[in-house]
Amino acid sequence: MSGNIKLLSDTLAAAKAEGRSALIAYLPAGFPTVDGGIEAAKAVFDGGADVVEVGLPHSDPVLDGPVIQTADDIALRGGVKIADVMRTVREAHQATGKPVLVMTYWNPIDRYGIERFTAELAEAGGAGCILPDLPVQESATWREHADKHGLATVFVVAPSSKDARLAEITAAGSGFVYAASLMGVTGTRASVGEQAQDLVRRTKATTGLPVCVGLGVSNAEQAAEVARFADGVIVGSAFVKLLLAADGDLAAGLAGVRGLAGELAEGVRKHS
């Protein structure tokens, strides 16, 4: 069974055709529970997200800040497994028909098996993977299997990336490019800043792929700011914070993330 890279590409192209950025939401699988995480993914889609990234919880994340680390810890203590991640992808996609990716560090895939992981993700209807710590020069085997199964390989670029390195990364990637707006870890910020705009400009000079910005966006105003120069706006910690603040009241948490998705969806449409 082939994965949904085409659905992802078509979704991003449709947003561009509407003269706006796409809204991409990140949520960890298994948080606050496996079932709760699936409902949260559906809720952000209901609110207006175009794409959802499902995080595979990891005990030693390098990109994730304290909010997502806390959620990952809850998921891991709850016993979340890769099978639960696949189920989250499957049910979120089946319920909405929209593209769902997995964001994961490399070690879990390496241990699980590349062919097994890509085959199961495609079978679940996944659109691809975001791999923040897989070096491009070590990614050939992964990309071969991802291509075979119709999955996007999304690499992360950072403000520290030199132009030659950007070209190397974007040439190997597919689906879109994840531009980390600043040096550091995920989390909400008071400002996203000019650093992100410069990174997007330099990245776009190397590729025709959409360039989507993450790290720091938490409200409609920031989403509108980033939407002026990026093809997609990625929001994670702000959604996770709402689920954490709900403190076990899933209905309240779902209402919160649905509402925030709606505000952010308006934000990405107000950039002109």
PDB file of C-alpha atoms in Angstrom:
ATOM      1  CA  MET A   1       0.000   0.000   0.000  1.00  0.00           C
ATOM      2  CA  SER A   2       1.291   3.434  -0.913  1.00  0.00           C
ATOM      3  CA  GLY A   3       1.513   6.293   1.555  1.00  0.00           C
ATOM      4  CA  ASN A   4       0.020   9.726   1.134  1.00  0.00           C
ATOM      5  CA  ILE A   5       2.878  11.967  -0.005  1.00  0.00           C
ATOM      6  CA  LYS A   6       0.678  13.165  -2.886  1.00  0.00           C
ATOM      7  CA  LEU A   7      -2.088  14.157  -0.465  1.00  0.00           C
ATOM      8  CA  LEU A   8       0.451  16.171   1.516  1.00  0.00           C
ATOM      9  CA  SER A   9       1.777  17.909  -1.597  1.00  0.00           C
ATOM     10  CA  ASP A  10      -1.734  18.590  -2.894  1.00  0.00           C
ATOM     11  CA  THR A  11      -2.811  20.014   0.472  1.00  0.00           C
ATOM     12  CA  LEU A  12       0.123  22.428   0.621  1.00  0.00           C
ATOM     13  CA  ALA A  13      -0.448  23.405  -3.021  1.00  0.00           C
ATOM     14  CA  ALA A  14      -4.142  24.043  -2.361  1.00  0.00           C
ATOM     15  CA  ALA A  15      -3.311  26.385   0.526  1.00  0.00           C
ATOM     16  CA  LYS A  16      -0.876  28.255  -1.718  1.00  0.00           C
ATOM     17  CA  ALA A  17      -3.536  28.508  -4.427  1.00  0.00           C
ATOM     18  CA  GLU A  18      -5.804  30.134  -1.827  1.00  0.00           C
ATOM     19  CA  GLY A  19      -3.077  32.716  -1.197  1.00  0.00           C
ATOM     20  CA  ARG A  20      -2.324  31.539   2.310  1.00  0.00           C
ATOM     21  CA  SER A  21       0.016  29.405   4.366  1.00  0.00           C
ATOM     22  CA  ALA A  22      -0.946  25.939   5.532  1.00  0.00           C
ATOM     23  CA  LEU A  23      -1.517  25.355   9.235  1.00  0.00           C
ATOM     24  CA  ILE A  24       0.420  22.337  10.512  1.00  0.00           C
ATOM     25  CA  ALA A  25      -0.270  21.103  14.051  1.00  0.00           C
ATOM     26  CA  TYR A  26       2.006  18.882  16.141  1.00  0.00           C
ATOM     27  CA  LEU A  27       0.707  16.554  18.853  1.00  0.00           C
ATOM     28  CA  PRO A  28       2.500  13.659  20.588  1.00  0.00           C
ATOM     29  CA  ALA A  29       0.971  10.205  20.266  1.00  0.00           C
ATOM     30  CA  GLY A  30      -0.197   8.662  23.531  1.00  0.00           C
ATOM     31  CA  PHE A  31      -0.852  12.011  25.214  1.00  0.00           C
ATOM     32  CA  PRO A  32      -2.783  12.433  27.390  1.00  0.00           C
ATOM     33  CA  THR A  33      -3.671   8.822  26.502  1.00  0.00           C
ATOM     34  CA  VAL A  34      -3.606   6.979  23.185  1.00  0.00           C
ATOM     35  CA  ASP A  35      -7.337   7.522  22.683  1.00  0.00           C
ATOM     36  CA  GLY A  36      -7.073  11.112  23.915  1.00  0.00           C
ATOM     37  CA  GLY A  37      -4.246  11.819  21.497  1.00  0.00           C
ATOM     38  CA  ILE A  38      -6.306  10.516  18.587  1.00  0.00           C
ATOM     39  CA  GLU A  39      -9.219  12.737  19.599  1.00  0.00           C
ATOM     40  CA  ALA A  40      -6.853  15.711  19.912  1.00  0.00           C
ATOM     41  CA  ALA A  41      -5.599  15.171  16.356  1.00  0.00           C
ATOM     42  CA  LYS A  42      -9.178  15.067  15.096  1.00  0.00           C
ATOM     43  CA  ALA A  43      -9.984  18.220  17.096  1.00  0.00           C
ATOM     44  CA  VAL A  44      -7.186  20.305  15.574  1.00  0.00           C
ATOM     45  CA  PHE A  45      -8.284  19.168  12.123  1.00  0.00           C
ATOM     46  CA  ASP A  46     -11.851  20.163  13.032  1.00  0.00           C
ATOM     47  CA  GLY A  47     -10.552  23.559  14.115  1.00  0.00           C
ATOM     48  CA  GLY A  48      -8.847  24.227  10.813  1.00  0.00           C
ATOM     49  CA  ALA A  49      -5.428  22.532  10.678  1.00  0.00           C
ATOM     50  CA  ASP A  50      -4.430  21.386   7.206  1.00  0.00           C
ATOM     51  CA  VAL A  51      -1.819  18.841   8.300  1.00  0.00           C
ATOM     52  CA  VAL A  52      -1.049  17.071  11.581  1.00  0.00           C
ATOM     53  CA  GLU A  53       2.348  15.854  12.748  1.00  0.00           C
ATOM     54  CA  VAL A  54       2.086  12.981  15.226  1.00  0.00           C
ATOM     55  CA  GLY A  55       5.090  12.889  17.527  1.00  0.00           C
ATOM     56  CA  LEU A  56       6.636   9.549  18.448  1.00  0.00           C
ATOM     57  CA  PRO A  57       7.484  10.082  22.130  1.00  0.00           C
ATOM     58  CA  HIS A  58      11.170   9.749  22.910  1.00  0.00           C
ATOM     59  CA  SER A  59      13.005   9.622  26.222  1.00  0.00           C
ATOM     60  CA  ASP A  60      15.886  11.825  25.050  1.00  0.00           C
ATOM     61  CA  PRO A  61      14.554  14.432  22.622  1.00  0.00           C
ATOM     62  CA  VAL A  62      17.034  16.940  21.202  1.00  0.00           C
ATOM     63  CA  LEU A  63      14.627  19.366  19.529  1.00  0.00           C
ATOM     64  CA  ASP A  64      11.723  19.372  21.972  1.00  0.00           C
ATOM     65  CA  GLY A  65      11.419  21.877  24.792  1.00  0.00           C
ATOM     66  CA  PRO A  66      10.018  21.306  28.294  1.00  0.00           C
ATOM     67  CA  VAL A  67       6.317  21.340  27.350  1.00  0.00           C
ATOM     68  CA  ILE A  68       6.601  18.561  24.780  1.00  0.00           C
ATOM     69  CA  GLN A  69       9.105  16.695  26.962  1.00  0.00           C
ATOM     70  CA  THR A  70       6.492  16.656  29.733  1.00  0.00           C
ATOM     71  CA  ALA A  71       3.855  15.282  27.366  1.00  0.00           C
ATOM     72  CA  ASP A  72       6.295  12.682  26.019  1.00  0.00           C
ATOM     73  CA  ASP A  73       7.072  11.564  29.559  1.00  0.00           C
ATOM     74  CA  ILE A  74       3.366  11.110  30.299  1.00  0.00           C
ATOM     75  CA  ALA A  75       2.944   9.104  27.088  1.00  0.00           C
ATOM     76  CA  LEU A  76       5.978   6.918  27.774  1.00  0.00           C
ATOM     77  CA  ARG A  77       4.895   6.241  31.354  1.00  0.00           C
ATOM     78  CA  GLY A  78       1.511   5.300  29.900  1.00  0.00           C
ATOM     79  CA  GLY A  79       3.259   2.621  27.849  1.00  0.00           C
ATOM     80  CA  VAL A  80       2.882   4.140  24.360  1.00  0.00           C
ATOM     81  CA  LYS A  81       4.299   1.941  21.600  1.00  0.00           C
ATOM     82  CA  ILE A  82       5.015   2.427  17.897  1.00  0.00           C
ATOM     83  CA  ALA A  83       1.822   0.476  17.193  1.00  0.00           C
ATOM     84  CA  ASP A  84      -0.065   3.233  19.044  1.00  0.00           C
ATOM     85  CA  VAL A  85       1.630   5.874  16.886  1.00  0.00           C
ATOM     86  CA  MET A  86       0.509   4.011  13.758  1.00  0.00           C
ATOM     87  CA  ARG A  87      -3.014   3.717  15.145  1.00  0.00           C
ATOM     88  CA  THR A  88      -3.063   7.461  15.831  1.00  0.00           C
ATOM     89  CA  VAL A  89      -2.010   8.185  12.256  1.00  0.00           C
ATOM     90  CA  ARG A  90      -4.562   5.747  10.843  1.00  0.00           C
ATOM     91  CA  GLU A  91      -7.548   6.965  12.841  1.00  0.00           C
ATOM     92  CA  ALA A  92      -6.766  10.673  12.432  1.00  0.00           C
ATOM     93  CA  HIS A  93      -6.384  10.256   8.682  1.00  0.00           C
ATOM     94  CA  GLN A  94      -9.413   7.999   8.238  1.00  0.00           C
ATOM     95  CA  ALA A  95     -11.641  10.354  10.197  1.00  0.00           C
ATOM     96  CA  THR A  96     -10.658  13.448   8.221  1.00  0.00           C
ATOM     97  CA  GLY A  97      -9.078  12.429   4.916  1.00  0.00           C
ATOM     98  CA  LYS A  98      -6.263  14.863   5.681  1.00  0.00           C
ATOM     99  CA  PRO A  99      -2.483  14.300   5.652  1.00  0.00           C
ATOM    100  CA  VAL A 100      -0.828  12.997   8.810  1.00  0.00           C
ATOM    101  CA  LEU A 101       2.934  12.691   9.263  1.00  0.00           C
ATOM    102  CA  VAL A 102       5.063  11.200  12.011  1.00  0.00           C
ATOM    103  CA  MET A 103       7.794  13.268  13.642  1.00  0.00           C
ATOM    104  CA  THR A 104      10.406  11.035  15.214  1.00  0.00           C
ATOM    105  CA  TYR A 105      14.032  10.774  16.180  1.00  0.00           C
ATOM    106  CA  TRP A 106      16.040   8.166  14.348  1.00  0.00           C
ATOM    107  CA  ASN A 107      16.799   5.663  17.093  1.00  0.00           C
ATOM    108  CA  PRO A 108      13.251   4.225  17.408  1.00  0.00           C
ATOM    109  CA  ILE A 109      13.070   3.625  13.638  1.00  0.00           C
ATOM    110  CA  ASP A 110      16.540   2.087  13.584  1.00  0.00           C
ATOM    111  CA  ARG A 111      15.564  -0.345  16.318  1.00  0.00           C
ATOM    112  CA  TYR A 112      12.143  -1.102  14.841  1.00  0.00           C
ATOM    113  CA  GLY A 113      13.451  -1.658  11.315  1.00  0.00           C
ATOM    114  CA  ILE A 114      13.258   0.778   8.399  1.00  0.00           C
ATOM    115  CA  GLU A 115      11.270  -1.489   6.078  1.00  0.00           C
ATOM    116  CA  ARG A 116       8.838  -2.454   8.822  1.00  0.00           C
ATOM    117  CA  PHE A 117       8.327   1.154   9.896  1.00  0.00           C
ATOM    118  CA  THR A 118       7.808   2.561   6.400  1.00  0.00           C
ATOM    119  CA  ALA A 119       5.503  -0.273   5.345  1.00  0.00           C
ATOM    120  CA  GLU A 120       3.340   0.131   8.455  1.00  0.00           C
ATOM    121  CA  LEU A 121       3.227   3.922   8.151  1.00  0.00           C
ATOM    122  CA  ALA A 122       2.109   3.679   4.532  1.00  0.00           C
ATOM    123  CA  GLU A 123      -0.489   1.055   5.435  1.00  0.00           C
ATOM    124  CA  ALA A 124      -1.814   3.395   8.128  1.00  0.00           C
ATOM    125  CA  GLY A 125      -2.307   6.137   5.524  1.00  0.00           C
ATOM    126  CA  GLY A 126       0.647   8.223   6.696  1.00  0.00           C
ATOM    127  CA  ALA A 127       2.030  10.953   4.459  1.00  0.00           C
ATOM    128  CA  GLY A 128       5.639  10.750   5.598  1.00  0.00           C
ATOM    129  CA  CYS A 129       8.149  11.408   8.339  1.00  0.00           C
ATOM    130  CA  ILE A 130       9.943  14.409   9.805  1.00  0.00           C
ATOM    131  CA  LEU A 131      13.380  13.286  10.942  1.00  0.00           C
ATOM    132  CA  PRO A 132      15.139  16.054  12.890  1.00  0.00           C
ATOM    133  CA  ASP A 133      18.273  14.115  13.823  1.00  0.00           C
ATOM    134  CA  LEU A 134      18.905  11.949  10.740  1.00  0.00           C
ATOM    135  CA  PRO A 135      21.913  13.369   8.841  1.00  0.00           C
ATOM    136  CA  VAL A 136      21.210  13.682   5.139  1.00  0.00           C
ATOM    137  CA  GLN A 137      24.450  11.910   4.286  1.00  0.00           C
ATOM    138  CA  GLU A 138      23.274   8.871   6.264  1.00  0.00           C
ATOM    139  CA  SER A 139      19.698   8.870   4.958  1.00  0.00           C
ATOM    140  CA  ALA A 140      19.944   6.946   1.651  1.00  0.00           C
ATOM    141  CA  THR A 141      18.515   3.672   2.985  1.00  0.00           C
ATOM    142  CA  TRP A 142      15.630   5.447   4.717  1.00  0.00           C
ATOM    143  CA  ARG A 143      14.822   7.478   1.601  1.00  0.00           C
ATOM    144  CA  GLU A 144      14.861   4.393  -0.594  1.00  0.00           C
ATOM    145  CA  HIS A 145      12.241   2.708   1.589  1.00  0.00           C
ATOM    146  CA  ALA A 146      10.204   5.905   2.035  1.00  0.00           C
ATOM    147  CA  ASP A 147      10.105   6.464  -1.730  1.00  0.00           C
ATOM    148  CA  LYS A 148       9.076   2.853  -2.308  1.00  0.00           C
ATOM    149  CA  HIS A 149       6.144   3.298   0.066  1.00  0.00           C
ATOM    150  CA  GLY A 150       5.011   6.757  -1.086  1.00  0.00           C
ATOM    151  CA  LEU A 151       6.176   8.627   2.009  1.00  0.00           C
ATOM    152  CA  ALA A 152       7.680  12.103   2.289  1.00  0.00           C
ATOM    153  CA  THR A 153      11.050  12.593   3.954  1.00  0.00           C
ATOM    154  CA  VAL A 154      11.044  15.974   5.673  1.00  0.00           C
ATOM    155  CA  PHE A 155      14.378  17.289   6.884  1.00  0.00           C
ATOM    156  CA  VAL A 156      14.953  20.157   9.304  1.00  0.00           C
ATOM    157  CA  VAL A 157      17.060  23.201   8.468  1.00  0.00           C
ATOM    158  CA  ALA A 158      18.245  25.775  10.988  1.00  0.00           C
ATOM    159  CA  PRO A 159      19.490  29.378  10.926  1.00  0.00           C
ATOM    160  CA  SER A 160      23.011  28.052  11.376  1.00  0.00           C
ATOM    161  CA  SER A 161      22.799  26.049   8.114  1.00  0.00           C
ATOM    162  CA  LYS A 162      25.140  27.421   5.444  1.00  0.00           C
ATOM    163  CA  ASP A 163      23.769  27.869   1.919  1.00  0.00           C
ATOM    164  CA  ALA A 164      25.662  24.865   0.525  1.00  0.00           C
ATOM    165  CA  ARG A 165      24.328  22.702   3.340  1.00  0.00           C
ATOM    166  CA  LEU A 166      20.791  23.960   2.730  1.00  0.00           C
ATOM    167  CA  ALA A 167      21.068  22.899  -0.903  1.00  0.00           C
ATOM    168  CA  GLU A 168      22.299  19.440   0.133  1.00  0.00           C
ATOM    169  CA  ILE A 169      19.439  18.997   2.601  1.00  0.00           C
ATOM    170  CA  THR A 170      16.660  20.254   0.350  1.00  0.00           C
ATOM    171  CA  ALA A 171      17.853  18.155  -2.605  1.00  0.00           C
ATOM    172  CA  ALA A 172      17.398  15.005  -0.494  1.00  0.00           C
ATOM    173  CA  GLY A 173      14.048  15.921   1.043  1.00  0.00           C
ATOM    174  CA  SER A 174      10.472  15.610  -0.158  1.00  0.00           C
ATOM    175  CA  GLY A 175       7.049  16.855   0.896  1.00  0.00           C
ATOM    176  CA  PHE A 176       8.284  20.096   2.452  1.00  0.00           C
ATOM    177  CA  VAL A 177      11.228  21.540   4.330  1.00  0.00           C
ATOM    178  CA  TYR A 178      10.907  22.143   8.083  1.00  0.00           C
ATOM    179  CA  ALA A 179      12.618  25.446   8.886  1.00  0.00           C
ATOM    180  CA  ALA A 180      13.448  25.797  12.579  1.00  0.00           C
ATOM    181  CA  SER A 181      12.880  29.496  13.169  1.00  0.00           C
ATOM    182  CA  LEU A 182      15.625  29.885  15.744  1.00  0.00           C
ATOM    183  CA  MET A 183      18.407  28.027  17.435  1.00  0.00           C
ATOM    184  CA  GLY A 184      17.176  26.073  20.434  1.00  0.00           C
ATOM    185  CA  VAL A 185      14.290  23.781  21.304  1.00  0.00           C
ATOM    186  CA  THR A 186      10.550  23.856  20.715  1.00  0.00           C
ATOM    187  CA  GLY A 187       8.398  26.126  22.801  1.00  0.00           C
ATOM    188  CA  THR A 188       6.264  29.234  22.561  1.00  0.00           C
ATOM    189  CA  ARG A 189       8.120  32.516  22.077  1.00  0.00           C
ATOM    190  CA  ALA A 190       7.201  36.166  22.432  1.00  0.00           C
ATOM    191  CA  SER A 191       8.499  36.789  18.906  1.00  0.00           C
ATOM    192  CA  VAL A 192       9.427  34.574  15.989  1.00  0.00           C
ATOM    193  CA  GLY A 193      11.682  37.184  14.454  1.00  0.00           C
ATOM    194  CA  GLU A 194      13.624  38.057  11.344  1.00  0.00           C
ATOM    195  CA  GLN A 195      15.917  35.028  11.644  1.00  0.00           C
ATOM    196  CA  ALA A 196      13.110  32.814  10.380  1.00  0.00           C
ATOM    197  CA  GLN A 197      12.398  35.041   7.396  1.00  0.00           C
ATOM    198  CA  ASP A 198      16.052  34.999   6.356  1.00  0.00           C
ATOM    199  CA  LEU A 199      16.196  31.210   6.699  1.00  0.00           C
ATOM    200  CA  VAL A 200      13.092  30.765   4.552  1.00  0.00           C
ATOM    201  CA  ARG A 201      14.511  33.095   1.903  1.00  0.00           C
ATOM    202  CA  ARG A 202      17.808  31.204   1.780  1.00  0.00           C
ATOM    203  CA  THR A 203      16.058  27.818   1.762  1.00  0.00           C
ATOM    204  CA  LYS A 204      13.670  28.782  -1.028  1.00  0.00           C
ATOM    205  CA  ALA A 205      16.678  29.763  -3.130  1.00  0.00           C
ATOM    206  CA  THR A 206      17.699  26.089  -3.152  1.00  0.00           C
ATOM    207  CA  THR A 207      14.399  24.275  -3.721  1.00  0.00           C
ATOM    208  CA  GLY A 208      10.900  24.301  -5.125  1.00  0.00           C
ATOM    209  CA  LEU A 209       9.606  22.428  -2.082  1.00  0.00           C
ATOM    210  CA  PRO A 210       7.303  24.304   0.301  1.00  0.00           C
ATOM    211  CA  VAL A 211       9.143  25.728   3.313  1.00  0.00           C
ATOM    212  CA  CYS A 212       7.242  25.536   6.610  1.00  0.00           C
ATOM    213  CA  VAL A 213       8.330  27.288   9.800  1.00  0.00           C
ATOM    214  CA  GLY A 214       8.188  25.834  13.290  1.00  0.00           C
ATOM    215  CA  LEU A 215       9.499  26.602  16.787  1.00  0.00           C
ATOM    216  CA  GLY A 216       7.880  29.475  18.596  1.00  0.00           C
ATOM    217  CA  VAL A 217       4.473  30.177  17.029  1.00  0.00           C
ATOM    218  CA  SER A 218       1.688  30.152  19.599  1.00  0.00           C
ATOM    219  CA  ASN A 219      -1.012  32.635  18.585  1.00  0.00           C
ATOM    220  CA  ALA A 220      -2.864  34.039  15.577  1.00  0.00           C
ATOM    221  CA  GLU A 221      -0.733  37.189  15.422  1.00  0.00           C
ATOM    222  CA  GLN A 222       2.495  35.189  15.201  1.00  0.00           C
ATOM    223  CA  ALA A 223       0.903  32.817  12.692  1.00  0.00           C
ATOM    224  CA  ALA A 224       0.002  35.787  10.490  1.00  0.00           C
ATOM    225  CA  GLU A 225       3.556  37.130  10.818  1.00  0.00           C
ATOM    226  CA  VAL A 226       5.128  33.845   9.713  1.00  0.00           C
ATOM    227  CA  ALA A 227       2.502  33.297   6.990  1.00  0.00           C
ATOM    228  CA  ARG A 228       3.775  36.410   5.227  1.00  0.00           C
ATOM    229  CA  PHE A 229       6.917  34.549   4.160  1.00  0.00           C
ATOM    230  CA  ALA A 230       6.427  30.803   4.806  1.00  0.00           C
ATOM    231  CA  ASP A 231       4.386  28.177   2.983  1.00  0.00           C
ATOM    232  CA  GLY A 232       3.311  26.596   6.245  1.00  0.00           C
ATOM    233  CA  VAL A 233       3.124  27.526   9.926  1.00  0.00           C
ATOM    234  CA  ILE A 234       3.903  24.727  12.385  1.00  0.00           C
ATOM    235  CA  VAL A 235       2.506  24.895  15.922  1.00  0.00           C
ATOM    236  CA  GLY A 236       3.100  22.310  18.638  1.00  0.00           C
ATOM    237  CA  SER A 237       3.841  23.454  22.173  1.00  0.00           C
ATOM    238  CA  ALA A 238       0.851  25.818  22.295  1.00  0.00           C
ATOM    239  CA  PHE A 239      -1.520  22.885  21.649  1.00  0.00           C
ATOM    240  CA  VAL A 240       0.252  20.625  24.132  1.00  0.00           C
ATOM    241  CA  LYS A 241       0.119  23.355  26.811  1.00  0.00           C
ATOM    242  CA  LEU A 242      -3.668  23.452  26.530  1.00  0.00           C
ATOM    243  CA  LEU A 243      -3.937  19.694  26.972  1.00  0.00           C
ATOM    244  CA  LEU A 244      -1.591  19.822  29.965  1.00  0.00           C
ATOM    245  CA  ALA A 245      -3.554  22.701  31.495  1.00  0.00           C
ATOM    246  CA  ALA A 246      -6.775  20.706  31.178  1.00  0.00           C
ATOM    247  CA  ASP A 247      -5.289  18.392  33.805  1.00  0.00           C
ATOM    248  CA  GLY A 248      -7.165  15.262  32.837  1.00  0.00           C
ATOM    249  CA  ASP A 249     -10.358  16.965  31.653  1.00  0.00           C
ATOM    250  CA  LEU A 250     -10.185  15.684  28.079  1.00  0.00           C
ATOM    251  CA  ALA A 251     -13.310  17.513  26.920  1.00  0.00           C
ATOM    252  CA  ALA A 252     -11.852  20.826  28.066  1.00  0.00           C
ATOM    253  CA  GLY A 253      -8.515  20.021  26.461  1.00  0.00           C
ATOM    254  CA  LEU A 254     -10.134  19.114  23.153  1.00  0.00           C
ATOM    255  CA  ALA A 255     -12.217  22.288  23.181  1.00  0.00           C
ATOM    256  CA  GLY A 256      -9.044  24.257  23.836  1.00  0.00           C
ATOM    257  CA  VAL A 257      -7.025  22.801  20.987  1.00  0.00           C
ATOM    258  CA  ARG A 258      -9.967  23.022  18.586  1.00  0.00           C
ATOM    259  CA  GLY A 259     -10.399  26.677  19.467  1.00  0.00           C
ATOM    260  CA  LEU A 260      -6.706  27.482  19.119  1.00  0.00           C
ATOM    261  CA  ALA A 261      -6.603  25.739  15.736  1.00  0.00           C
ATOM    262  CA  GLY A 262      -9.476  27.947  14.642  1.00  0.00           C
ATOM    263  CA  GLU A 263      -7.663  31.110  15.743  1.00  0.00           C
ATOM    264  CA  LEU A 264      -4.435  30.033  14.047  1.00  0.00           C
ATOM    265  CA  ALA A 265      -6.321  29.085  10.872  1.00  0.00           C
ATOM    266  CA  GLU A 266      -7.689  32.625  10.777  1.00  0.00           C
ATOM    267  CA  GLY A 267      -4.180  33.938  11.422  1.00  0.00           C
ATOM    268  CA  VAL A 268      -2.612  32.203   8.412  1.00  0.00           C
ATOM    269  CA  ARG A 269      -5.321  33.770   6.253  1.00  0.00           C
ATOM    270  CA  LYS A 270      -4.711  37.340   7.495  1.00  0.00           C
ATOM    271  CA  HIS A 271      -1.120  37.826   6.409  1.00  0.00           C
ATOM    272  CA  SER A 272      -1.776  39.899   3.295  1.00  0.00           C
TER     273      SER A 272
END
